[in-house]
Short mmCIF file of C-alpha atoms and ligand atoms in Angstrom, two decimals:
data_model
loop_
_atom_site.label_atom_id
_atom_site.label_comp_id
_atom_site.label_asym_id
_atom_site.label_seq_id
_atom_site.Cartn_x
_atom_site.Cartn_y
_atom_site.Cartn_z
CA MET A 14 12.33 -26.48 -6.56
CA SER A 15 14.88 -23.71 -6.30
CA ASP A 16 15.68 -22.56 -2.78
CA GLN A 17 14.96 -18.91 -3.76
CA GLY A 18 11.61 -19.81 -5.14
CA ALA A 19 10.52 -21.60 -2.00
CA ARG A 20 10.84 -18.40 0.03
CA PRO A 21 7.85 -16.12 0.63
CA ILE A 22 7.14 -12.73 -0.86
CA GLY A 23 7.24 -10.10 1.94
CA LEU A 24 5.04 -6.96 2.04
CA PHE A 25 4.83 -4.22 4.89
CA ASP A 26 2.76 -1.16 5.62
CA SER A 27 1.73 0.79 8.85
CA GLY A 28 -1.47 -1.25 9.14
CA ILE A 29 -4.05 -3.18 7.10
CA GLY A 30 -3.90 -0.81 4.13
CA GLY A 31 -1.13 -2.79 2.43
CA MET A 32 -3.54 -5.77 2.44
CA THR A 33 -5.07 -4.05 -0.70
CA VAL A 34 -1.85 -4.78 -2.41
CA LEU A 35 -1.50 -8.24 -1.01
CA ARG A 36 -4.93 -9.04 -2.35
CA GLU A 37 -3.78 -8.17 -5.86
CA VAL A 38 -0.49 -10.04 -5.54
CA ARG A 39 -2.47 -13.14 -4.32
CA ARG A 40 -4.71 -12.90 -7.21
CA LEU A 41 -1.75 -12.98 -9.71
CA LEU A 42 0.43 -15.37 -7.85
CA PRO A 43 -1.79 -17.74 -5.83
CA ALA A 44 0.88 -20.51 -5.45
CA GLU A 45 3.22 -17.99 -3.75
CA ASP A 46 3.60 -17.91 0.08
CA LEU A 47 3.28 -14.35 1.40
CA ILE A 48 4.40 -12.75 4.61
CA TYR A 49 2.78 -9.48 5.49
CA LEU A 50 4.00 -7.15 8.22
CA ALA A 51 1.50 -4.60 9.62
CA ASP A 52 3.43 -2.07 11.79
CA GLN A 53 0.33 -1.04 13.81
CA ALA A 54 2.31 -0.08 16.75
CA ARG A 55 3.64 2.93 14.82
CA CYS A 56 0.47 3.68 12.71
CA PRO A 57 -0.12 6.19 11.17
CA TYR A 58 3.12 6.83 9.31
CA GLY A 59 1.65 9.77 7.25
CA SER A 60 2.77 12.62 9.66
CA ARG A 61 6.17 11.11 10.54
CA SER A 62 9.45 12.69 9.28
CA PRO A 63 11.51 11.07 6.44
CA ASP A 64 14.30 10.13 9.01
CA GLU A 65 11.81 8.46 11.22
CA LEU A 66 10.14 6.65 8.16
CA ARG A 67 13.51 5.46 6.89
CA ALA A 68 14.56 4.04 10.23
CA ILE A 69 11.03 2.19 10.63
CA ALA A 70 11.14 1.03 7.02
CA ALA A 71 14.62 -0.46 7.59
CA ALA A 72 13.41 -2.36 10.55
CA CYS A 73 10.40 -3.78 8.84
CA ALA A 74 12.33 -4.73 5.75
CA ALA A 75 14.92 -6.40 7.96
CA TRP A 76 12.17 -8.23 9.66
CA LEU A 77 10.80 -9.61 6.57
CA ILE A 78 14.28 -10.52 5.11
CA ALA A 79 15.01 -12.49 8.34
CA ARG A 80 11.86 -14.40 7.77
CA GLY A 81 13.20 -15.47 4.35
CA ALA A 82 11.40 -12.80 2.06
CA LYS A 83 12.91 -13.20 -1.45
CA LEU A 84 11.32 -9.90 -2.56
CA VAL A 85 9.95 -7.02 -0.49
CA VAL A 86 6.96 -4.99 -1.55
CA ILE A 87 6.75 -1.62 0.37
CA ALA A 88 2.92 -1.80 0.31
CA CYS A 89 2.79 1.77 1.51
CA ASN A 90 3.15 5.10 -0.49
CA THR A 91 4.35 6.95 2.67
CA ALA A 92 7.14 4.44 3.32
CA SER A 93 7.99 4.28 -0.34
CA ALA A 94 8.37 8.05 -0.54
CA ALA A 95 10.79 8.31 2.34
CA ALA A 96 12.67 5.03 2.09
CA LEU A 97 12.60 3.16 -1.20
CA ALA A 98 16.06 4.36 -2.30
CA ASP A 99 17.53 3.78 1.26
CA LEU A 100 16.20 0.29 1.51
CA ARG A 101 17.72 -0.52 -2.02
CA CYS A 102 21.12 0.55 -0.72
CA ARG A 103 20.74 -1.18 2.64
CA PHE A 104 19.61 -4.54 1.25
CA PRO A 105 21.35 -4.76 -2.03
CA GLU A 106 20.58 -8.40 -2.39
CA THR A 107 16.78 -8.07 -2.04
CA PRO A 108 14.59 -6.67 -4.78
CA PHE A 109 12.20 -3.98 -3.64
CA VAL A 110 8.84 -2.92 -5.24
CA GLY A 111 7.77 0.48 -3.91
CA MET A 112 4.63 2.57 -4.63
CA VAL A 113 3.86 6.04 -5.98
CA PRO A 114 0.35 7.42 -6.34
CA PRO A 115 -0.76 6.45 -9.99
CA VAL A 116 -0.76 10.02 -11.40
CA LYS A 117 0.58 8.69 -14.85
CA PRO A 118 -2.48 6.83 -15.84
CA ALA A 119 -4.54 9.55 -14.32
CA ALA A 120 -2.98 12.15 -16.41
CA SER A 121 -3.53 10.23 -19.44
CA ARG A 122 -7.11 9.34 -18.92
CA THR A 123 -8.47 12.61 -17.52
CA ARG A 124 -10.85 14.43 -19.82
CA SER A 125 -11.35 17.52 -17.76
CA GLY A 126 -7.66 17.99 -17.38
CA VAL A 127 -8.00 18.01 -13.64
CA VAL A 128 -6.78 15.24 -11.35
CA GLY A 129 -7.11 14.88 -7.56
CA VAL A 130 -4.58 12.97 -5.47
CA LEU A 131 -5.60 11.76 -2.14
CA ALA A 132 -2.59 10.90 0.04
CA THR A 133 -0.90 11.33 3.36
CA PRO A 134 1.25 14.56 4.14
CA ALA A 135 4.39 12.57 3.90
CA THR A 136 3.71 11.09 0.46
CA LEU A 137 2.76 14.54 -0.78
CA ALA A 138 5.93 15.97 0.45
CA GLY A 139 8.17 13.21 -1.05
CA ASP A 140 10.24 13.43 -4.31
CA LEU A 141 8.67 10.23 -5.84
CA LEU A 142 5.37 12.04 -6.33
CA ARG A 143 7.00 15.39 -7.34
CA ASP A 144 9.01 13.44 -10.18
CA VAL A 145 5.93 11.55 -11.32
CA ILE A 146 3.92 14.78 -11.54
CA SER A 147 6.70 16.62 -13.47
CA ARG A 148 7.50 13.81 -15.89
CA TRP A 149 3.85 12.53 -16.66
CA ALA A 150 1.31 15.29 -15.86
CA GLU A 151 2.39 18.17 -18.14
CA GLY A 152 -0.57 20.25 -18.97
CA VAL A 153 -2.73 18.56 -16.38
CA ARG A 154 -3.80 20.30 -13.14
CA VAL A 155 -3.08 17.97 -10.15
CA ILE A 156 -4.55 19.01 -6.95
CA GLU A 157 -2.99 17.32 -3.93
CA GLN A 158 -5.25 16.73 -0.99
CA ALA A 159 -3.82 15.51 2.50
CA CYS A 160 -6.31 13.34 4.28
CA PRO A 161 -5.34 13.37 7.92
CA GLY A 162 -7.62 11.16 10.13
CA LEU A 163 -8.68 8.52 7.38
CA VAL A 164 -6.08 6.02 8.20
CA GLU A 165 -6.99 6.09 11.94
CA GLN A 166 -10.58 5.63 11.12
CA ILE A 167 -9.97 2.64 8.86
CA GLU A 168 -7.55 1.06 11.45
CA LYS A 169 -10.37 1.33 14.07
CA GLY A 170 -12.53 -0.38 11.74
CA ALA A 171 -14.86 2.65 11.38
CA LEU A 172 -15.29 2.39 7.64
CA ASP A 173 -19.01 3.13 7.14
CA THR A 174 -19.76 5.65 9.95
CA PRO A 175 -21.07 9.23 9.64
CA GLU A 176 -17.68 10.50 10.89
CA THR A 177 -15.68 8.75 8.35
CA ARG A 178 -18.14 9.68 5.50
CA ALA A 179 -18.02 13.38 6.54
CA LEU A 180 -14.10 13.38 6.63
CA LEU A 181 -14.03 11.81 3.16
CA ARG A 182 -16.58 14.17 1.97
CA SER A 183 -14.51 17.14 3.20
CA TYR A 184 -11.48 15.87 1.30
CA VAL A 185 -13.21 14.86 -1.91
CA THR A 186 -15.68 17.73 -2.43
CA PRO A 187 -13.19 20.42 -3.19
CA LEU A 188 -11.57 18.23 -5.79
CA LEU A 189 -14.92 17.61 -7.58
CA GLU A 190 -15.67 21.43 -7.29
CA ALA A 191 -12.38 22.17 -8.90
CA GLY A 192 -13.39 19.92 -11.81
CA ALA A 193 -11.45 16.86 -11.16
CA ASP A 194 -12.98 13.72 -13.02
CA THR A 195 -10.15 11.41 -11.83
CA ILE A 196 -9.23 10.67 -8.28
CA VAL A 197 -5.91 8.93 -7.50
CA LEU A 198 -5.78 6.87 -4.27
CA GLY A 199 -2.23 7.66 -3.03
CA CYS A 200 -2.47 5.64 0.19
CA THR A 201 -3.05 1.80 0.33
CA HIS A 202 -5.63 2.16 3.12
CA TYR A 203 -8.10 4.31 0.89
CA PRO A 204 -9.20 1.54 -1.48
CA LEU A 205 -10.96 0.03 1.68
CA LEU A 206 -13.17 3.15 1.49
CA LEU A 207 -14.11 2.61 -2.19
CA PRO A 208 -17.81 2.23 -1.70
CA GLN A 209 -18.00 5.44 0.52
CA LEU A 210 -15.95 7.30 -1.93
CA ARG A 211 -18.02 6.22 -4.90
CA ALA A 212 -21.03 7.37 -3.12
CA ILE A 213 -19.51 10.81 -2.82
CA ALA A 214 -17.82 11.07 -6.26
CA GLY A 215 -20.58 9.44 -8.35
CA ASP A 216 -20.15 6.79 -10.99
CA ASP A 217 -18.63 9.04 -13.68
CA THR A 218 -15.42 9.78 -11.68
CA LEU A 219 -12.39 7.59 -12.47
CA ILE A 220 -10.91 6.28 -9.27
CA LEU A 221 -7.54 4.88 -9.62
CA ASP A 222 -5.54 2.51 -7.35
CA ALA A 223 -1.95 1.50 -7.97
CA ALA A 224 -2.36 -1.99 -6.42
CA PRO A 225 -2.93 -3.93 -9.62
CA ALA A 226 0.13 -2.38 -11.31
CA VAL A 227 2.33 -3.03 -8.24
CA ALA A 228 1.18 -6.67 -8.30
CA GLN A 229 2.13 -6.83 -12.06
CA ARG A 230 5.45 -5.45 -11.29
CA VAL A 231 5.94 -8.19 -8.69
CA VAL A 232 5.10 -10.95 -11.22
CA GLN A 233 7.54 -9.25 -13.67
CA ILE A 234 10.54 -9.31 -11.25
CA VAL A 235 9.63 -12.80 -9.86
CA LYS A 236 9.92 -14.04 -13.46
CA GLU A 237 12.96 -12.03 -14.44
CA ARG A 238 14.94 -13.09 -11.50
CA SER A 239 13.72 -16.69 -11.61
CA LEU A 240 12.17 -16.35 -8.11
CA MET A 241 8.89 -18.14 -9.06
CA ARG A 242 7.87 -20.94 -6.78
CA ASP A 243 8.02 -23.99 -9.00
CA VAL A 244 5.92 -26.36 -7.24
CA ASN A 245 2.17 -26.08 -7.82
CA PRO A 246 0.21 -26.27 -4.59
CA LEU A 247 -3.52 -25.22 -4.59
CA SER A 248 -2.51 -22.13 -2.83
CA GLY A 249 0.43 -20.58 -0.87
CA ILE A 250 0.14 -19.70 2.72
CA ILE A 251 -0.54 -16.10 3.80
CA THR A 252 1.02 -15.34 7.10
CA CYS A 253 0.13 -11.86 8.53
CA ALA A 254 2.14 -10.53 11.52
CA THR A 255 1.30 -7.31 13.35
CA THR A 256 3.27 -5.10 15.81
CA GLY A 257 -0.08 -4.15 17.25
CA ASP A 258 -2.95 -6.47 18.74
CA PRO A 259 -3.24 -9.65 16.75
CA GLU A 260 -6.77 -10.12 17.80
CA HIS A 261 -7.81 -6.65 16.52
CA PHE A 262 -6.00 -7.20 13.23
CA ALA A 263 -7.63 -10.56 12.64
CA ASN A 264 -11.04 -9.17 13.31
CA LEU A 265 -10.50 -6.35 10.88
CA ILE A 266 -9.25 -8.46 8.06
CA HIS A 267 -12.10 -10.89 8.56
CA ARG A 268 -14.70 -8.16 8.50
CA LEU A 269 -13.02 -6.77 5.27
CA ASP A 270 -12.82 -10.26 3.83
CA LEU A 271 -9.14 -9.89 3.16
CA PRO A 272 -7.04 -13.04 2.43
CA CYS A 273 -5.09 -14.38 5.34
CA ASP A 274 -4.27 -17.98 6.72
CA ARG A 275 -2.60 -17.09 10.11
CA VAL A 276 -1.95 -14.02 12.32
CA GLU A 277 1.10 -13.60 14.53
CA GLN A 278 2.52 -11.13 17.00
CA ALA A 279 5.62 -9.38 15.62
CA VAL A 280 8.20 -7.40 17.54
CA ILE A 281 10.42 -4.94 15.78
CA THR A 282 13.11 -2.67 17.21
CA ILE A 283 13.80 0.70 15.66
CA ASP A 284 17.46 2.01 15.58
CA ALA A 285 17.39 5.64 16.62
N1 LIG B 14 -1.11 2.86 3.90
C1 LIG B 14 -0.01 3.84 3.90
C2 LIG B 14 0.28 4.56 2.51
O1 LIG B 14 0.06 4.08 1.56
C3 LIG B 14 0.41 4.54 5.17
C4 LIG B 14 -0.69 5.43 5.83
C5 LIG B 14 -0.28 5.99 7.16
O2 LIG B 14 0.08 5.04 8.01
O3 LIG B 14 -0.37 7.17 7.33
O4 LIG B 14 0.72 5.71 2.55
#
C-alpha cells in the first residue's frame, strides 16, 4: 500500500450541506477513508465577505491536511467562490477540488432557454459563477436567486416545516413564473430539500446538483495522481468533525440518513 493512498480524502463545508457531496464520493470510492469537517460554529458562510471566507477556508483546509488529507474537496460553493485559487497557492502540495453551480449542463439541457440558479449571496457575487455563465450560457437567460435563511433552516433540522416550504416557495416561484424549466442547486445544502423543491417545481422541471460531477472529478484526480487506496477493505471509515455541537450534528445526519461512522469535536483557529 502506498503511504499516500492510505491517507483519507478530506472535505469541508459550513455545516451538513457538504455531506451531499461526501455521499457521492462514498458511492464512487467506497474503500477510501473520508474525513469531513463541518464548520458549524461559523455557519452560514453565505453572507460573509471574501476576505473572511478565505481566512476560514484556509483554517479548514489546514485542519484537514494536518489530519492527513491527501486531497481536499471544498464541498461548498460559497467557500469555493471566495477561496479556491487562494487555497491552491497556500497548499501547493495538496490537490483541491472546488465547486461551482452546474450552469454548464443546465444551459445545454434547458428547452425554454431560462435557467434559475439558487445560491448564497457570496456565491452569486463570485467570479467562478460569472466565468461559467459567460463561457457556457450564451443565449440562455440565467436568473440568479439568493436564498437567505434556507441554510439556517436546514442546519436546525427544520426541513419539512411550513416556514421552510414557504421560504423555498418564495425563491422558486419567481423562477418558474419567468419560464425557467431548469433549476441549478448552487449550494450543497439545497439537495437536502429536494422533496420540498420537487413538490413546488413539479416533475417536469429539471433540477441539477453538482455533487455527482464533483465526485467524478475526485475519482479522476485520485487515479491520475496514484492516490487510490490499494487495499480493499469492505468500506473505508467516514469520520465527521464539527466545530459546533457534535451531538446535534450526529442527530441531524442520522435523521437525514447520511453516511458517517463517527463524529468528533473540532477546534479551528482563524487567522485574522
Ligand atoms: N453549503 C454551502 C454552499 O455550498 C454554504 C452555505 C452557507 O453556509 O451559507 O454554498
